[in-house]
GROMACS .gro file of C-alpha atoms in nm:
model
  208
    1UNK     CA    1   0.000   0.000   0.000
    2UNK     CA    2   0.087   0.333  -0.124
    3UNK     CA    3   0.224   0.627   0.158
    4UNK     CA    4  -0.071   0.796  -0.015
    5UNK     CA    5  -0.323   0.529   0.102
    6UNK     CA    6  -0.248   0.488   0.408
    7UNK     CA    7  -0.199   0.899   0.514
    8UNK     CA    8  -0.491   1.018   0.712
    9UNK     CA    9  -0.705   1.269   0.495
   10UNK     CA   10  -0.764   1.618   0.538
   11UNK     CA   11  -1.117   1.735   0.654
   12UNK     CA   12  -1.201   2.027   0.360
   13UNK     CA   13  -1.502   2.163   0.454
   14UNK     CA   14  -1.438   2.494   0.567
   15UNK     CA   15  -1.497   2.690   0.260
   16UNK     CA   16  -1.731   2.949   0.417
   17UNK     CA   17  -1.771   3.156   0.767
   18UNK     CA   18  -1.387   3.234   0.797
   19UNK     CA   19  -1.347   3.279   1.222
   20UNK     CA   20  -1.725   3.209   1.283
   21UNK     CA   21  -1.650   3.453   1.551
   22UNK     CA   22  -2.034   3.606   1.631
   23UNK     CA   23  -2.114   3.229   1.601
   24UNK     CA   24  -1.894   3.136   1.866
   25UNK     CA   25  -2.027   3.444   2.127
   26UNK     CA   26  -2.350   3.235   2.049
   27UNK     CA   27  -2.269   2.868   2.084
   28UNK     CA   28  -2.018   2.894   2.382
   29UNK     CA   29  -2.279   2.972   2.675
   30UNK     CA   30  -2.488   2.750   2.567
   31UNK     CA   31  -2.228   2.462   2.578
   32UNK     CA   32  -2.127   2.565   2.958
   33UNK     CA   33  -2.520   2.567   3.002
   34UNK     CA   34  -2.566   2.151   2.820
   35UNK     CA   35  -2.216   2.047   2.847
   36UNK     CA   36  -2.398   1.844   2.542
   37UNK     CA   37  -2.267   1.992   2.213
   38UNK     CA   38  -2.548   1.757   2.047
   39UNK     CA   39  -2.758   1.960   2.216
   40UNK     CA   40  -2.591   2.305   2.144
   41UNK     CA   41  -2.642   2.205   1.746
   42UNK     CA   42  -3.040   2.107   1.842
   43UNK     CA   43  -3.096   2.447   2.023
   44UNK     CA   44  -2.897   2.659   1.737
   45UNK     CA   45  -3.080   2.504   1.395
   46UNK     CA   46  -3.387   2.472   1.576
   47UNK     CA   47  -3.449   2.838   1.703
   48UNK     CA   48  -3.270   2.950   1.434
   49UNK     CA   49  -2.995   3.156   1.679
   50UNK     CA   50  -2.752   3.209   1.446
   51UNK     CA   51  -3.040   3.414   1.216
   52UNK     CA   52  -2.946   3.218   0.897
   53UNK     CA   53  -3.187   3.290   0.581
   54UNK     CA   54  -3.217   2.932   0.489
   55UNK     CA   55  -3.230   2.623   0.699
   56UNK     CA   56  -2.929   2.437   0.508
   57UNK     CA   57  -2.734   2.753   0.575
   58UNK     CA   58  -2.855   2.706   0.940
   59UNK     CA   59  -2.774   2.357   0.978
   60UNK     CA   60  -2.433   2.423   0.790
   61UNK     CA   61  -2.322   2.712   0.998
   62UNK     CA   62  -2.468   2.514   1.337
   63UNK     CA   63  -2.264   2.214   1.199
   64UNK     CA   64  -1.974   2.420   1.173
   65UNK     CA   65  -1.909   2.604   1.459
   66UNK     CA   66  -2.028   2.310   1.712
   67UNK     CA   67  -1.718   2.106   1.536
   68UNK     CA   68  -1.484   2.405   1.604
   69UNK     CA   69  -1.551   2.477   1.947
   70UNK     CA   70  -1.542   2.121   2.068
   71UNK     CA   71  -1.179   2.032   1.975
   72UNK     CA   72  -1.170   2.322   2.275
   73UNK     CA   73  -1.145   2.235   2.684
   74UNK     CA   74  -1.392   2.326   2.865
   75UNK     CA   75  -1.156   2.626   3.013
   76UNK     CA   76  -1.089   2.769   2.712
   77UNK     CA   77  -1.458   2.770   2.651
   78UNK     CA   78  -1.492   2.962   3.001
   79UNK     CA   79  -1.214   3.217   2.839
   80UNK     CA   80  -1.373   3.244   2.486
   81UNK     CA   81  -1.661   3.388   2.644
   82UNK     CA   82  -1.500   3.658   2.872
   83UNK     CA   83  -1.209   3.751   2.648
   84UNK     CA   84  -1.138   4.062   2.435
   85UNK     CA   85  -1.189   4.061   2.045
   86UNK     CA   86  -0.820   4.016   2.008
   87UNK     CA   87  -0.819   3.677   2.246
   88UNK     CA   88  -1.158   3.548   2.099
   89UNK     CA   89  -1.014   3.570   1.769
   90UNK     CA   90  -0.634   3.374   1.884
   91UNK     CA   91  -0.841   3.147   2.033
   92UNK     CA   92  -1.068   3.030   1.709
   93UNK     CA   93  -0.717   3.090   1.532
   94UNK     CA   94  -0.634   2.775   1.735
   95UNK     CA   95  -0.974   2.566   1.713
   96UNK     CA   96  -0.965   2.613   1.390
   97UNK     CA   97  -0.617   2.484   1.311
   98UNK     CA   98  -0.653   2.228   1.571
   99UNK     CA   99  -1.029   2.078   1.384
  100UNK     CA  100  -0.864   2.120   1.037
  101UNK     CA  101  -0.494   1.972   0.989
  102UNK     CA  102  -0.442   2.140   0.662
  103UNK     CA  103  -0.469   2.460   0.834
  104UNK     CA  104  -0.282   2.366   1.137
  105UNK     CA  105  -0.008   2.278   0.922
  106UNK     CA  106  -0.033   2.605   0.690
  107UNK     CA  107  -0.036   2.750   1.011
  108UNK     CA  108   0.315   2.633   1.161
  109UNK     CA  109   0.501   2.491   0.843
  110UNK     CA  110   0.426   2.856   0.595
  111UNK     CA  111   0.309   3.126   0.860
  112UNK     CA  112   0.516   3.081   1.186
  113UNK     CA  113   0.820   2.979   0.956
  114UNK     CA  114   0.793   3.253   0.704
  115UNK     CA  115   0.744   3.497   1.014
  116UNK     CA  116   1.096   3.337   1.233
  117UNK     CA  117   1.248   3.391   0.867
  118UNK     CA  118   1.174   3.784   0.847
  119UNK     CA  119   0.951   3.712   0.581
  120UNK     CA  120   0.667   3.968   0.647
  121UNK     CA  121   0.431   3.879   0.337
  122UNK     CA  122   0.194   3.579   0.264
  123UNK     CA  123   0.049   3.500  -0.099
  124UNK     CA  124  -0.211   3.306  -0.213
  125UNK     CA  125   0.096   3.159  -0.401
  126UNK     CA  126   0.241   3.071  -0.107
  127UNK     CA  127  -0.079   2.840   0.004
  128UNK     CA  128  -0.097   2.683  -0.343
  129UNK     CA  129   0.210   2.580  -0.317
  130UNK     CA  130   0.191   2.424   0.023
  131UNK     CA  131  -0.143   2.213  -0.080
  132UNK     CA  132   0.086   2.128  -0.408
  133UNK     CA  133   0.368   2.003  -0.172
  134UNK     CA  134   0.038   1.805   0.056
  135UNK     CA  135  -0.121   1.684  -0.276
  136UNK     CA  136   0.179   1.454  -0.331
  137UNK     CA  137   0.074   1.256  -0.006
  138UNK     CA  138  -0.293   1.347  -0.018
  139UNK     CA  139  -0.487   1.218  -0.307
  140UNK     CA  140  -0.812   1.415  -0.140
  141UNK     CA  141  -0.605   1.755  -0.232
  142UNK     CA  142  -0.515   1.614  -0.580
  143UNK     CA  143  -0.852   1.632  -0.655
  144UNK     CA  144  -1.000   1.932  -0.541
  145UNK     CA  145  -1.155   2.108  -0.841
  146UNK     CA  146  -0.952   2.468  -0.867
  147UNK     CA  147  -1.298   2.671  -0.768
  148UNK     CA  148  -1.275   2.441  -0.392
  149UNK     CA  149  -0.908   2.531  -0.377
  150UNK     CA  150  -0.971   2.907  -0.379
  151UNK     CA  151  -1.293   2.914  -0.136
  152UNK     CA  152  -1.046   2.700   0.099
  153UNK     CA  153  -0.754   2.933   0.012
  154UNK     CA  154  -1.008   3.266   0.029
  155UNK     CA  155  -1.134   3.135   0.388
  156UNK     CA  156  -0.768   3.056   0.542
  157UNK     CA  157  -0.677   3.367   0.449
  158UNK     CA  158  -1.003   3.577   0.587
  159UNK     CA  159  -0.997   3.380   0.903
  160UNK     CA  160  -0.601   3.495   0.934
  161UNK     CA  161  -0.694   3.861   0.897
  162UNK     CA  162  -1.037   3.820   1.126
  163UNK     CA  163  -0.772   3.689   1.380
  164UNK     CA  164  -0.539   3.989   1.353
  165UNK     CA  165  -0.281   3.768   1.212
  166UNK     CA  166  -0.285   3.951   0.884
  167UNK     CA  167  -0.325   4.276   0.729
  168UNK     CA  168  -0.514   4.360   0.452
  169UNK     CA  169  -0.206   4.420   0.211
  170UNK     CA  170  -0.112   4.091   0.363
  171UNK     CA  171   0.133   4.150   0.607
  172UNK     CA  172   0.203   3.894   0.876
  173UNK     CA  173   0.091   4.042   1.205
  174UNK     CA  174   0.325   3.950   1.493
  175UNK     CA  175   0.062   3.759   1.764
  176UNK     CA  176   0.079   3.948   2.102
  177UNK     CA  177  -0.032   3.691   2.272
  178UNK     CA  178  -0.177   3.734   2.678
  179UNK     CA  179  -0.060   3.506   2.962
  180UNK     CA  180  -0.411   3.350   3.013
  181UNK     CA  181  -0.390   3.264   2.633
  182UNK     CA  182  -0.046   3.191   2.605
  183UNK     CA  183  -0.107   2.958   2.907
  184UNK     CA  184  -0.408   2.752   2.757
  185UNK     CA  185  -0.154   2.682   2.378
  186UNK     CA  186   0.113   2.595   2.614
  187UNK     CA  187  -0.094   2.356   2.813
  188UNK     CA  188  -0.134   2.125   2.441
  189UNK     CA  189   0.110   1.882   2.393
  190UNK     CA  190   0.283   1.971   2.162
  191UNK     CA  191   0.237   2.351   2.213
  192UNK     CA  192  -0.018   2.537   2.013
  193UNK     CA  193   0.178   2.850   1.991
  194UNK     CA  194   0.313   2.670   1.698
  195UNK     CA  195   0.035   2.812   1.496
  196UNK     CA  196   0.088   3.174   1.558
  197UNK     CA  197   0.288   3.401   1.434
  198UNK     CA  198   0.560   3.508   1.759
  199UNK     CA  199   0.885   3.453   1.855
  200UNK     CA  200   0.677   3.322   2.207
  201UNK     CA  201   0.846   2.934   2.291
  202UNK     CA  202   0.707   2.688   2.584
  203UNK     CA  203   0.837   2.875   2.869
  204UNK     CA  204   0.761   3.259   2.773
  205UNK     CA  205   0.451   3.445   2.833
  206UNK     CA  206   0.353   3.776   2.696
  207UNK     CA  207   0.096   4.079   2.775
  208UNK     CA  208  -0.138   4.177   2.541
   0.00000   0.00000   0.00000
């Protein structure tokens, strides 16, 4: 069998709703309220709380943000909901590279590196040619029809700018991270600060 075959495959469906960050304000109360994310998802498509015009855009934006914010401790969850814009948004930053390996890796292999390198700009180039370099192990990427790859590539990069990560002219935005958040990336194993751009390691802190 193939390398190819037997490499886990990337989950691809977040071509729409970037951060999901008003979704999130939503979702996470609820959650400490159930402690049932089944339930969150129920209570979100069936009173309509996220005020979606359609019910598959409902159900697809319920869908969505439930996966997110469960690959998050319940702590983090506490700190989602009482953080500042700028924490909210590091935090999804994480849940979403965390639910989504193809980000995650974007994330750490082309933005931290290109940042520790003094290389302040990201492309779209420079994601096509990561999922290029991915493609060669993952068949599901090989076959992605050119309109998917630039809703994926689109999203990534909205979701890095709704984060702060990333300017509009495409800077990379140095992540001034706070203790409390710092503290919950450090607490992963291995770190989550990986994803972010900063010159933060496992044993530094910062103030935001």
């Amino acid at each position: 069998m193939s390398e190819a075959a037997t490499t886990k495959r990337y989950k691809l469906s977040f071509t729409s709703g970037a951060l999901l960050m008003r979704e999130a304000v939503i979702a996470a109360p609820l959650y400490l309220r159930e402690r049932d994310w089944s339930k969150v998802r129920a209570l979100i498509e069936g009173d309509n709380l996220l005020q979606a015009r359609t019910v598959a855009s409902g159900q697809r934006f319920a869908r969505e943000v439930v996966q997110r914010l469960a690959v998050l401790a319940d702590d983090e969850i506490e700190l989602l909901i009482e953080a500042s814009a700028t924490e909210r948004g590091y935090l999804l930053w994480a849940a979403a590279c965390r639910r989504y390996d193809l980000i995650g890796e974007f994330a750490e292999e082309v933005v931290r590196e290109r940042f520790l390198l003094l290389t302040s700009t990201l492309t779209y180039e420079d994601f096509d040619s990561f999922v290029r370099t991915k493609a060669l192990w993952h068949e599901e990427l090989a076959q992605i029809k050119d309109s998917t790859l630039q809703r994926l590539r689109s999203n990534v990069f909205k979701m890095l700018q709704e984060a702060e990560l990333l300017s509009e002219a495409r800077f990379i935005t140095p992540a001034v991270l706070s203790e409390r958040v710092a503290a919950v990336l450090r607490a992963r194993t291995p770190s989550d600060l990986r994803f972010f751009p900063t010159q933060q390691t496992e044993g530094l802190g910062g103030a935001l």
